[in-house]
């Protein structure tokens, strides 16, 4: 039987360690980039030069501390911050502390291979048959490299969980375009119900699955033919192409995007947009609008079912008509049987922990609940639903978009009912009224691994917005207006043009400032751009620690439940390909039907 490698007490102790670190450093993550110059953020928090921060945290640094470096300050610093002034005085000490308080440094995560090995060992001990696997589907033919990696990695884990619990149904919450759902259905023979709040996503998922089924049937038929021909079969399904005109199905569907977490604020667009998506890689790997048709056309001629010349029914003999009628009836019966055994059903619904699944799914049986990059509060809601519903035997949840989480103890007074907010989820952190803050949660979305390889944050638009805030403070009384500038940077040809567009968007009088006045602001603050760059690099350094606390809170919630036989935090993905790479895994005690 699987054993939870870390007890509730141990997880709580790790939470306390991260809390102590963040109690000192969280103010950096919560500082708003828009107010960087108006609030003199650098001098408030830093007692070091920007060059020291960049040289220590940059991709070229060895990030190693020389023995005795700044040792005289150790007695009066905590995590690199001066105990008297609360300003950063030792970048190296902060960097080492951040590493120690990230999930890898805390040592609380299982690897995907460790989880799969444990599941398979339990399966072999019980004598249970391995999970069924259909014809191998090459996911990179119809997904970009990021999504292909995620779907392949997660689907194998989900299939093993389903086999371990002895269930054949999967409920995919926040299923989006249905990538994972379709793959689980076609590759592993699982009956999958994909639930998404967007009807557009649900329709797209249905159409994509229809095309994938067509591919799967053709591919399996081709494989059978190849096996029958033995060595004589020399062509692969990709060697000969058949022409399929784009749009033949009345569908212009595009196979990309998670369809969740779109944010309009410029700072969020820059920070979040550069965290979970690698723009350079996506441009080369992202399918275009004809991807579905190209994917289906990449089948050899012998894969497609041959069609004989149409003969009018009146010209057929009575025997031939009877034979064809019998064949049609048999084919329909086979199709019904196949649909009953292997099926993906996209459903449109907004779900919470209170949602009655049986009202959505008439044929509901015991199932595994999954969520691949469920946005904001949907990830904790998935875990609450798993705990509350007896028909859910296991869960595999990967969350994202931490900046969209609601917080129960938000001092800004955000309306949030106890037990419904996304954070904190565990009773342990709720008893301590812990609060992160929206800017800190937004920082948690940054991708340290990518930035460490030189894929840095696009700084110019952040710099423009911060200097614009100075102009608004100096010349307009509405610089704290609720109106948003929006994404005017992408359209601007220069800083002057950017400011003109922003003032127009805010409905402010542009005639107050000449072009030279605006340019003077740019020139005045340009020498201080390094401060903003260095400060955001510090935010990137703290990102894994904030994400770690959010995920430890979710794991702690699972450990607090008495009817779970196993719960763990598992790294499913390569963080360079998919920065939100951690999954919460849970198994209920009564789910040990096969592997006790």
Coordinates of C-alpha atoms in Angstrom, one line a residue:
X1 CA 0.0 0.0 0.0
X2 CA 1.2 3.5 -0.8
X3 CA 2.4 5.4 2.2
X4 CA 2.4 9.2 2.6
X5 CA 6.1 10.0 3.0
X6 CA 5.4 13.2 5.0
X7 CA 3.1 13.5 8.0
X8 CA 0.8 16.4 8.7
X9 CA 3.1 17.6 11.5
X10 CA 6.1 17.6 9.1
X11 CA 4.2 19.6 6.4
X12 CA 3.1 22.1 9.1
X13 CA 6.7 22.5 10.2
X14 CA 7.8 23.2 6.6
X15 CA 4.9 25.8 6.3
X16 CA 6.2 27.5 9.4
X17 CA 9.7 27.7 7.9
X18 CA 8.4 29.3 4.7
X19 CA 6.1 31.6 6.7
X20 CA 9.1 32.9 8.7
X21 CA 11.1 33.6 5.5
X22 CA 8.2 35.3 3.8
X23 CA 7.4 37.4 6.9
X24 CA 10.7 39.1 6.2
X25 CA 10.8 39.2 2.4
X26 CA 7.1 39.3 1.3
X27 CA 7.1 43.1 1.2
X28 CA 9.4 43.0 -1.8
X29 CA 7.0 40.8 -3.7
X30 CA 4.1 43.0 -2.8
X31 CA 5.7 46.2 -4.0
X32 CA 3.8 47.5 -7.0
X33 CA 6.0 48.1 -10.1
X34 CA 3.7 50.9 -11.2
X35 CA 4.6 52.8 -8.0
X36 CA 8.3 52.0 -8.2
X37 CA 9.4 55.6 -8.7
X38 CA 6.5 57.5 -7.0
X39 CA 7.1 55.5 -3.8
X40 CA 10.9 55.4 -4.1
X41 CA 10.7 51.6 -3.8
X42 CA 14.4 50.9 -4.3
X43 CA 15.6 53.1 -1.5
X44 CA 12.8 51.9 0.8
X45 CA 13.9 48.2 0.6
X46 CA 17.5 48.2 -0.6
X47 CA 20.8 49.1 0.9
X48 CA 22.8 47.6 -2.0
X49 CA 23.5 48.8 -5.5
X50 CA 21.5 47.4 -8.4
X51 CA 24.7 46.1 -10.0
X52 CA 25.3 43.9 -7.0
X53 CA 21.9 42.4 -7.2
X54 CA 22.1 41.8 -11.0
X55 CA 25.6 40.3 -10.8
X56 CA 24.5 37.9 -8.0
X57 CA 21.2 36.9 -9.5
X58 CA 22.0 37.1 -13.2
X59 CA 22.2 33.9 -15.4
X60 CA 26.0 34.3 -15.6
X61 CA 26.7 34.3 -11.9
X62 CA 28.0 31.3 -10.1
X63 CA 25.7 32.1 -7.2
X64 CA 28.3 30.9 -4.7
X65 CA 29.3 32.8 -1.6
X66 CA 32.9 33.2 -0.7
X67 CA 33.8 32.1 2.8
X68 CA 33.6 34.9 5.3
X69 CA 31.9 37.3 2.9
X70 CA 30.1 40.0 4.9
X71 CA 30.4 37.7 7.9
X72 CA 30.5 40.7 10.2
X73 CA 26.9 41.4 9.2
X74 CA 25.6 37.9 10.0
X75 CA 24.9 38.8 13.6
X76 CA 22.5 41.7 12.6
X77 CA 20.8 40.3 9.5
X78 CA 18.0 37.9 8.9
X79 CA 17.9 36.3 5.4
X80 CA 20.1 39.2 4.2
X81 CA 17.9 42.0 5.6
X82 CA 19.2 44.3 8.3
X83 CA 17.3 43.8 11.6
X84 CA 17.4 47.5 12.4
X85 CA 16.4 49.1 9.0
X86 CA 14.6 46.1 7.3
X87 CA 16.6 46.9 4.2
X88 CA 18.5 44.3 2.1
X89 CA 22.2 44.4 2.8
X90 CA 23.4 40.9 1.7
X91 CA 22.1 39.6 -1.6
X92 CA 24.0 36.3 -1.3
X93 CA 22.4 35.5 2.0
X94 CA 18.9 36.2 0.6
X95 CA 19.6 34.0 -2.4
X96 CA 20.7 31.1 -0.3
X97 CA 17.7 31.5 2.0
X98 CA 15.3 31.6 -1.0
X99 CA 16.7 28.4 -2.4
X100 CA 16.4 26.7 1.0
X101 CA 12.7 27.8 1.3
X102 CA 11.6 26.7 -2.2
X103 CA 10.0 23.3 -2.8
X104 CA 13.2 21.7 -4.0
X105 CA 15.1 23.1 -1.0
X106 CA 12.4 21.9 1.4
X107 CA 12.6 18.3 0.0
X108 CA 8.9 17.7 0.3
X109 CA 8.1 16.7 -3.3
X110 CA 8.0 13.3 -4.9
X111 CA 9.1 12.9 -8.5
X112 CA 6.8 11.7 -11.2
X113 CA 9.0 8.6 -11.6
X114 CA 8.8 7.8 -7.9
X115 CA 5.0 8.0 -7.9
X116 CA 4.7 5.8 -11.0
X117 CA 7.0 3.3 -9.5
X118 CA 5.1 3.1 -6.3
X119 CA 1.8 2.8 -8.1
X120 CA 3.1 0.0 -10.4
X121 CA 4.7 -1.9 -7.5
X122 CA 1.4 -1.9 -5.7
X123 CA -0.3 -3.1 -8.8
X124 CA 2.1 -6.0 -9.4
X125 CA 1.7 -7.1 -5.7
X126 CA -2.1 -7.2 -6.1
X127 CA -1.9 -9.1 -9.4
X128 CA -4.1 -6.5 -11.1
X129 CA -3.7 -6.2 -14.9
X130 CA -1.9 -3.2 -16.3
X131 CA -3.9 -0.2 -17.6
X132 CA -5.2 -0.7 -21.1
X133 CA -3.3 1.3 -23.7
X134 CA -4.7 2.0 -27.2
X135 CA -2.8 2.7 -30.4
X136 CA 0.1 5.1 -29.6
X137 CA -0.8 8.6 -30.4
X138 CA 1.9 11.1 -31.3
X139 CA 0.7 14.1 -29.3
X140 CA 3.2 16.5 -30.9
X141 CA 1.3 16.1 -34.2
X142 CA -1.6 18.0 -32.9
X143 CA -0.4 19.9 -29.8
X144 CA 2.5 22.3 -29.3
X145 CA 5.5 21.0 -27.4
X146 CA 4.5 22.4 -24.0
X147 CA 1.0 21.0 -24.2
X148 CA 2.2 17.6 -25.5
X149 CA 4.7 17.3 -22.6
X150 CA 2.0 18.1 -20.1
X151 CA -0.6 15.8 -21.6
X152 CA 1.7 12.8 -21.9
X153 CA 3.2 13.2 -18.5
X154 CA -0.1 13.7 -16.7
X155 CA -2.2 11.2 -18.6
X156 CA 0.1 8.3 -17.6
X157 CA -0.2 9.2 -13.9
X158 CA -4.0 9.6 -14.2
X159 CA -4.3 6.2 -15.9
X160 CA -2.2 4.5 -13.2
X161 CA -4.4 6.2 -10.5
X162 CA -7.5 5.0 -12.2
X163 CA -6.2 1.5 -12.5
X164 CA -5.1 1.5 -8.9
X165 CA -8.6 2.5 -7.7
X166 CA -10.3 0.1 -10.1
X167 CA -12.3 2.8 -11.9
X168 CA -12.9 3.6 -15.5
X169 CA -14.2 7.1 -15.3
X170 CA -12.3 10.4 -15.2
X171 CA -13.8 13.9 -14.5
X172 CA -11.6 16.6 -16.0
X173 CA -12.4 19.9 -14.3
X174 CA -11.6 23.0 -16.3
X175 CA -11.0 20.8 -19.3
X176 CA -10.7 23.7 -21.7
X177 CA -10.1 22.5 -25.3
X178 CA -10.1 18.9 -24.2
X179 CA -6.5 18.0 -24.9
X180 CA -6.0 15.8 -21.8
X181 CA -9.6 14.4 -21.9
X182 CA -9.3 13.3 -25.5
X183 CA -5.9 11.7 -24.9
X184 CA -7.1 9.8 -21.8
X185 CA -10.1 8.5 -23.7
X186 CA -8.3 7.4 -26.9
X187 CA -5.0 6.3 -25.4
X188 CA -6.0 4.7 -22.2
X189 CA -9.6 3.6 -22.8
X190 CA -11.1 5.7 -20.0
X191 CA -14.5 7.3 -20.1
X192 CA -13.8 11.0 -19.5
X193 CA -16.2 13.8 -18.7
X194 CA -14.7 17.2 -19.4
X195 CA -16.3 20.0 -17.5
X196 CA -15.6 23.6 -18.5
X197 CA -17.5 26.9 -17.8
X198 CA -16.9 28.1 -21.3
X199 CA -19.3 26.8 -24.0
X200 CA -16.8 27.9 -26.6
X201 CA -14.2 25.6 -25.1
X202 CA -16.7 22.8 -24.8
X203 CA -17.7 23.0 -28.4
X204 CA -14.0 23.2 -29.5
X205 CA -13.2 20.2 -27.3
X206 CA -16.1 18.2 -28.9
X207 CA -15.0 19.0 -32.4
X208 CA -11.3 18.2 -31.7
X209 CA -12.3 14.9 -30.1
X210 CA -14.4 14.0 -33.1
X211 CA -11.4 14.5 -35.4
X212 CA -9.1 12.6 -33.0
X213 CA -11.5 9.7 -33.0
X214 CA -11.4 9.7 -36.7
X215 CA -7.6 9.6 -36.6
X216 CA -7.5 6.9 -33.9
X217 CA -9.8 4.6 -35.8
X218 CA -7.8 5.1 -39.1
X219 CA -4.5 4.7 -37.3
X220 CA -5.6 1.4 -35.6
X221 CA -7.0 0.1 -38.9
X222 CA -3.7 0.9 -40.5
X223 CA -1.7 -0.8 -37.7
X224 CA -3.7 -4.0 -38.1
X225 CA -3.1 -4.0 -41.8
X226 CA 0.6 -3.5 -41.3
X227 CA 0.7 -6.4 -38.8
X228 CA -1.1 -8.6 -41.3
X229 CA 1.4 -7.7 -44.1
X230 CA 4.4 -8.3 -41.9
X231 CA 7.7 -7.2 -43.4
X232 CA 6.0 -6.3 -46.7
X233 CA 4.6 -3.2 -45.1
X234 CA 7.2 -0.4 -45.6
X235 CA 5.1 2.8 -45.4
X236 CA 4.3 4.7 -42.3
X237 CA 1.1 6.8 -42.0
X238 CA 3.2 9.9 -42.4
X239 CA 5.1 8.9 -45.6
X240 CA 2.2 9.4 -48.0
X241 CA -0.2 12.4 -47.8
X242 CA -3.7 12.8 -48.9
X243 CA -5.2 16.2 -49.6
X244 CA -7.9 17.4 -47.2
X245 CA -9.1 20.9 -47.9
X246 CA -9.1 23.3 -45.0
X247 CA -12.5 23.8 -43.5
X248 CA -14.0 20.7 -44.9
X249 CA -15.8 20.0 -41.6
X250 CA -17.1 23.6 -41.4
X251 CA -14.7 24.1 -38.6
X252 CA -11.8 26.5 -38.3
X253 CA -10.7 25.4 -34.8
X254 CA -7.3 26.2 -33.5
X255 CA -5.5 23.7 -31.3
X256 CA -3.8 26.0 -28.8
X257 CA -4.4 27.9 -25.6
X258 CA -5.6 27.0 -22.1
X259 CA -8.4 29.5 -22.4
X260 CA -8.1 30.8 -18.9
X261 CA -6.5 33.5 -16.8
X262 CA -6.5 36.3 -19.4
X263 CA -5.5 39.6 -17.6
X264 CA -5.6 43.1 -19.1
X265 CA -3.4 45.0 -16.7
X266 CA 0.0 45.9 -18.3
X267 CA 2.1 44.7 -15.4
X268 CA 0.3 41.4 -15.2
X269 CA 0.6 41.0 -19.0
X270 CA 4.3 41.4 -18.9
X271 CA 5.0 39.4 -15.7
X272 CA 2.5 36.6 -16.2
X273 CA 2.8 36.5 -19.9
X274 CA 6.5 35.9 -19.6
X275 CA 6.2 33.2 -16.9
X276 CA 4.0 30.3 -18.1
X277 CA 4.7 30.6 -21.8
X278 CA 8.0 30.7 -23.6
X279 CA 7.2 33.1 -26.4
X280 CA 10.1 32.0 -28.6
X281 CA 9.3 28.4 -28.3
X282 CA 5.6 28.9 -28.7
X283 CA 6.1 30.8 -31.9
X284 CA 7.9 27.9 -33.5
X285 CA 5.8 25.1 -32.0
X286 CA 2.3 26.6 -31.9
X287 CA -0.1 25.1 -34.5
X288 CA -1.9 27.4 -36.9
X289 CA -5.5 27.5 -37.9
X290 CA -5.1 24.6 -40.2
X291 CA -3.5 22.3 -37.7
X292 CA -6.4 19.9 -37.4
X293 CA -6.6 19.4 -41.1
X294 CA -2.9 19.0 -41.6
X295 CA -2.9 16.5 -38.7
X296 CA -5.6 14.4 -40.4
X297 CA -4.0 14.7 -43.8
X298 CA -0.8 13.2 -42.5
X299 CA -2.2 9.8 -43.0
X300 CA -1.2 7.5 -45.9
X301 CA -3.7 6.7 -48.6
X302 CA -4.0 3.1 -47.4
X303 CA -5.1 4.2 -44.0
X304 CA -8.3 5.9 -45.3
X305 CA -11.2 3.6 -45.9
X306 CA -11.5 3.1 -49.7
X307 CA -14.8 4.0 -51.3
X308 CA -16.2 2.1 -54.1
X309 CA -18.1 3.7 -57.0
X310 CA -21.7 4.5 -55.9
X311 CA -24.3 2.2 -57.4
X312 CA -28.0 3.3 -57.3
X313 CA -30.0 1.0 -54.9
X314 CA -32.4 0.0 -57.6
X315 CA -29.5 -1.6 -59.6
X316 CA -28.5 -3.8 -56.7
X317 CA -29.7 -7.4 -56.4
X318 CA -32.0 -8.3 -53.6
X319 CA -29.1 -10.4 -52.0
X320 CA -26.7 -7.4 -52.3
X321 CA -29.2 -5.1 -50.7
X322 CA -29.8 -7.5 -47.8
X323 CA -26.0 -8.0 -47.3
X324 CA -25.4 -4.3 -47.1
X325 CA -28.3 -3.8 -44.7
X326 CA -26.8 -6.5 -42.4
X327 CA -23.4 -4.9 -42.6
X328 CA -24.8 -1.5 -41.7
X329 CA -26.6 -2.8 -38.7
X330 CA -23.5 -4.6 -37.5
X331 CA -21.4 -1.5 -38.0
X332 CA -23.9 0.6 -36.0
X333 CA -23.9 -1.9 -33.2
X334 CA -20.1 -1.9 -33.0
X335 CA -20.0 1.9 -33.0
X336 CA -22.5 2.0 -30.1
X337 CA -20.4 -0.5 -28.2
X338 CA -17.3 1.5 -28.8
X339 CA -18.9 4.7 -27.8
X340 CA -20.1 3.1 -24.5
X341 CA -16.7 1.8 -23.6
X342 CA -14.4 4.6 -24.7
X343 CA -15.9 8.1 -24.6
X344 CA -15.1 11.7 -24.0
X345 CA -18.1 13.9 -23.1
X346 CA -17.5 17.7 -22.9
X347 CA -19.9 19.4 -20.5
X348 CA -20.5 23.1 -19.9
X349 CA -20.9 24.0 -16.3
X350 CA -19.5 26.3 -13.6
X351 CA -18.5 23.9 -10.8
X352 CA -17.7 24.4 -7.1
X353 CA -17.3 22.1 -4.1
X354 CA -21.1 22.2 -3.7
X355 CA -21.8 21.1 -7.3
X356 CA -23.8 17.8 -7.5
X357 CA -21.9 15.8 -10.0
X358 CA -24.7 13.3 -10.5
X359 CA -26.9 16.2 -11.8
X360 CA -24.3 16.8 -14.5
X361 CA -23.4 13.1 -15.2
X362 CA -26.2 10.6 -15.3
X363 CA -23.9 7.7 -15.7
X364 CA -21.6 8.7 -12.9
X365 CA -19.6 6.0 -11.2
X366 CA -16.6 6.1 -8.9
X367 CA -14.0 8.2 -10.7
X368 CA -10.7 10.0 -10.7
X369 CA -10.9 13.8 -10.7
X370 CA -8.2 15.7 -12.6
X371 CA -7.4 19.3 -13.4
X372 CA -4.6 20.4 -15.7
X373 CA -3.7 24.1 -15.0
X374 CA -7.0 24.9 -13.4
X375 CA -7.1 28.6 -13.0
X376 CA -7.2 30.6 -9.7
X377 CA -9.8 29.3 -7.2
X378 CA -10.7 26.3 -9.4
X379 CA -7.7 24.3 -8.2
X380 CA -8.6 24.5 -4.5
X381 CA -12.3 24.0 -5.4
X382 CA -11.2 20.8 -7.1
X383 CA -9.6 19.5 -3.9
X384 CA -12.6 20.5 -1.8
X385 CA -14.8 18.7 -4.3
X386 CA -12.6 15.6 -4.1
X387 CA -12.9 15.5 -0.3
X388 CA -16.6 16.2 -0.3
X389 CA -17.8 13.7 -2.9
X390 CA -17.7 10.0 -2.0
X391 CA -17.7 8.9 -5.6
X392 CA -14.3 10.5 -6.2
X393 CA -11.6 7.9 -5.4
X394 CA -8.5 9.9 -6.4
X395 CA -7.4 13.4 -7.5
X396 CA -4.6 14.8 -9.6
X397 CA -4.7 18.6 -9.6
X398 CA -2.2 21.0 -11.2
X399 CA -3.1 24.7 -10.6
X400 CA -2.0 27.9 -12.1
X401 CA -2.8 31.7 -12.2
X402 CA -2.1 32.3 -8.5
X403 CA -2.8 36.0 -9.0
X404 CA -6.5 35.1 -9.5
X405 CA -6.9 33.3 -6.2
X406 CA -9.2 34.9 -3.7
X407 CA -7.8 35.3 -0.1
X408 CA -9.9 35.0 3.0
X409 CA -7.9 37.4 5.1
X410 CA -7.4 40.1 2.4
X411 CA -7.1 43.4 4.4
X412 CA -8.4 45.3 1.4
X413 CA -11.9 43.9 2.3
X414 CA -12.5 41.7 -0.7
X415 CA -15.8 39.8 -0.3
X416 CA -14.9 36.2 0.4
X417 CA -16.9 33.7 2.5
X418 CA -15.0 31.5 4.9
X419 CA -14.4 28.1 3.5
X420 CA -15.0 29.3 -0.1
X421 CA -11.8 31.4 -0.8
X422 CA -8.9 29.9 -2.7
X423 CA -6.3 30.7 0.0
X424 CA -5.6 29.6 2.6
X425 CA -7.2 26.2 2.1
X426 CA -5.8 24.4 5.1
X427 CA -7.2 24.8 8.6
X428 CA -3.7 25.3 9.8
X429 CA -3.1 28.5 7.8
X430 CA -6.6 29.7 8.3
X431 CA -6.2 29.5 12.1
X432 CA -3.2 31.8 11.6
X433 CA -5.1 34.2 9.3
X434 CA -2.2 34.1 6.8
X435 CA -2.3 36.6 3.9
X436 CA 0.0 36.8 0.9
X437 CA -1.3 39.8 -1.2
X438 CA -2.2 40.0 -4.9
X439 CA 1.2 41.4 -6.0
X440 CA 3.0 38.6 -4.2
X441 CA 0.7 36.0 -5.8
X442 CA 1.4 37.6 -9.1
X443 CA 5.1 37.3 -8.4
X444 CA 4.5 33.6 -7.7
X445 CA 3.6 33.1 -11.3
X446 CA 7.1 34.1 -12.5
X447 CA 9.3 31.3 -13.9
X448 CA 12.7 31.3 -12.1
X449 CA 14.1 28.4 -14.2
X450 CA 13.5 30.3 -17.5
X451 CA 14.8 33.6 -16.2
X452 CA 17.9 31.8 -14.9
X453 CA 18.6 30.7 -18.5
X454 CA 18.5 34.3 -19.7
X455 CA 14.8 34.4 -20.7
X456 CA 14.3 37.6 -18.7
X457 CA 11.3 39.8 -18.1
X458 CA 10.5 42.3 -20.8
X459 CA 11.3 45.5 -18.8
X460 CA 10.7 48.4 -21.1
X461 CA 6.9 48.4 -20.8
X462 CA 7.2 48.2 -17.0
X463 CA 9.6 51.1 -17.1
X464 CA 7.2 53.1 -19.3
X465 CA 4.3 52.5 -17.0
X466 CA 6.3 53.5 -13.8
X467 CA 7.5 56.8 -15.4
X468 CA 3.9 57.5 -16.6
X469 CA 2.8 57.2 -13.0
X470 CA 5.3 59.9 -12.1
X471 CA 3.8 62.2 -14.8
X472 CA 0.3 61.5 -13.5
X473 CA 1.4 62.3 -10.0
X474 CA 3.1 65.6 -11.0
X475 CA 0.5 66.9 -13.5
X476 CA -2.9 65.2 -12.9
X477 CA -4.9 64.7 -9.8
X478 CA -6.4 61.4 -11.0
X479 CA -3.2 59.3 -10.9
X480 CA -4.9 57.0 -8.4
X481 CA -8.0 56.6 -10.6
X482 CA -9.6 53.3 -11.0
X483 CA -9.3 53.6 -14.8
X484 CA -6.6 51.4 -16.3
X485 CA -4.1 52.3 -18.9
X486 CA -4.4 48.9 -20.6
X487 CA -2.0 47.5 -23.2
X488 CA -1.0 50.7 -25.1
X489 CA 2.7 49.8 -25.0
X490 CA 2.4 47.3 -27.9
X491 CA 1.0 50.0 -30.2
X492 CA 3.3 52.8 -29.1
X493 CA 6.2 53.9 -31.3
X494 CA 8.1 55.8 -28.6
X495 CA 7.8 56.8 -25.0
X496 CA 6.1 60.1 -26.0
X497 CA 3.6 58.2 -28.1
X498 CA 3.0 55.8 -25.2
X499 CA 2.2 58.7 -22.8
X500 CA 0.0 60.3 -25.4
X501 CA -2.0 57.1 -25.9
X502 CA -2.2 56.5 -22.2
X503 CA -3.5 60.0 -21.4
X504 CA -6.1 59.6 -24.1
X505 CA -7.2 56.2 -22.7
X506 CA -7.5 57.9 -19.2
X507 CA -9.4 60.8 -20.8
X508 CA -6.9 63.4 -19.5
X509 CA -5.9 66.7 -21.0
X510 CA -2.8 66.0 -23.2
X511 CA -2.2 69.7 -23.9
X512 CA -0.7 70.2 -20.4
X513 CA 2.5 68.6 -21.6
X514 CA 4.7 69.1 -24.7
X515 CA 6.6 66.3 -26.3
X516 CA 9.8 67.7 -24.9
X517 CA 8.3 67.7 -21.4
X518 CA 7.4 64.0 -21.7
X519 CA 10.8 63.1 -23.1
X520 CA 12.5 64.9 -20.2
X521 CA 10.8 62.5 -17.8
X522 CA 12.0 59.5 -19.8
X523 CA 15.6 60.9 -19.9
X524 CA 15.5 61.7 -16.1
X525 CA 14.6 58.1 -15.1
X526 CA 16.5 56.2 -17.7
X527 CA 19.6 56.0 -15.5
X528 CA 17.5 54.3 -12.8
X529 CA 16.2 51.5 -15.1
X530 CA 18.7 49.2 -13.5
X531 CA 17.0 49.6 -10.2
X532 CA 13.7 48.3 -11.6
X533 CA 15.4 45.4 -13.4
X534 CA 17.3 44.4 -10.2
X535 CA 14.1 44.7 -8.1
X536 CA 12.1 42.4 -10.4
X537 CA 14.9 39.9 -10.4
X538 CA 14.5 39.8 -6.6
X539 CA 10.8 39.1 -7.2
X540 CA 11.7 36.2 -9.5
X541 CA 14.0 34.8 -6.8
X542 CA 11.1 34.9 -4.3
X543 CA 8.6 33.4 -6.7
X544 CA 9.2 29.7 -5.9
X545 CA 8.9 30.4 -2.2
X546 CA 5.5 32.0 -2.5
X547 CA 4.3 29.3 -4.9
X548 CA 5.7 26.8 -2.4
X549 CA 3.6 28.2 0.5
X550 CA 0.4 28.1 -1.7
X551 CA 1.1 24.4 -2.6
X552 CA 2.1 23.4 0.9
X553 CA -1.2 24.9 2.1
X554 CA -3.1 22.6 -0.3
X555 CA -1.0 19.6 0.7
X556 CA -1.7 20.4 4.3
X557 CA -5.4 20.5 3.6
X558 CA -5.2 17.0 2.1
X559 CA -3.2 15.7 5.2
X560 CA -5.9 17.1 7.5
X561 CA -8.5 14.8 5.9
X562 CA -8.9 11.5 7.9
X563 CA -10.3 9.4 5.0
X564 CA -7.2 9.7 2.7
X565 CA -4.8 6.9 2.5
X566 CA -2.2 8.9 0.5
X567 CA -1.5 12.5 -0.4
X568 CA 1.6 14.0 -1.9
X569 CA 3.0 16.9 -3.8
X570 CA 4.5 15.6 -7.1
X571 CA 6.6 17.3 -9.8
X572 CA 4.9 16.2 -13.0
X573 CA 6.5 18.4 -15.6
X574 CA 9.8 19.9 -16.6
X575 CA 9.7 23.5 -15.3
X576 CA 11.5 24.8 -18.3
X577 CA 8.7 23.5 -20.5
X578 CA 5.8 24.0 -18.0
X579 CA 6.7 26.3 -15.1
X580 CA 3.5 25.4 -13.1
X581 CA 4.8 21.8 -12.8
X582 CA 3.5 20.5 -9.4
X583 CA 0.5 18.3 -8.8
X584 CA -1.5 17.6 -5.7
X585 CA -2.2 13.8 -5.6
X586 CA -4.7 12.2 -3.3
X587 CA -6.2 8.7 -2.8
X588 CA -9.1 7.9 -0.5
X589 CA -8.9 4.9 1.9
X590 CA -11.8 3.1 0.5
X591 CA -10.2 3.4 -2.9
X592 CA -7.8 0.6 -2.0
X593 CA -10.1 -1.9 -3.7
X594 CA -7.3 -3.3 -5.8
X595 CA -4.1 -2.6 -4.0
X596 CA -4.6 -3.0 -0.3

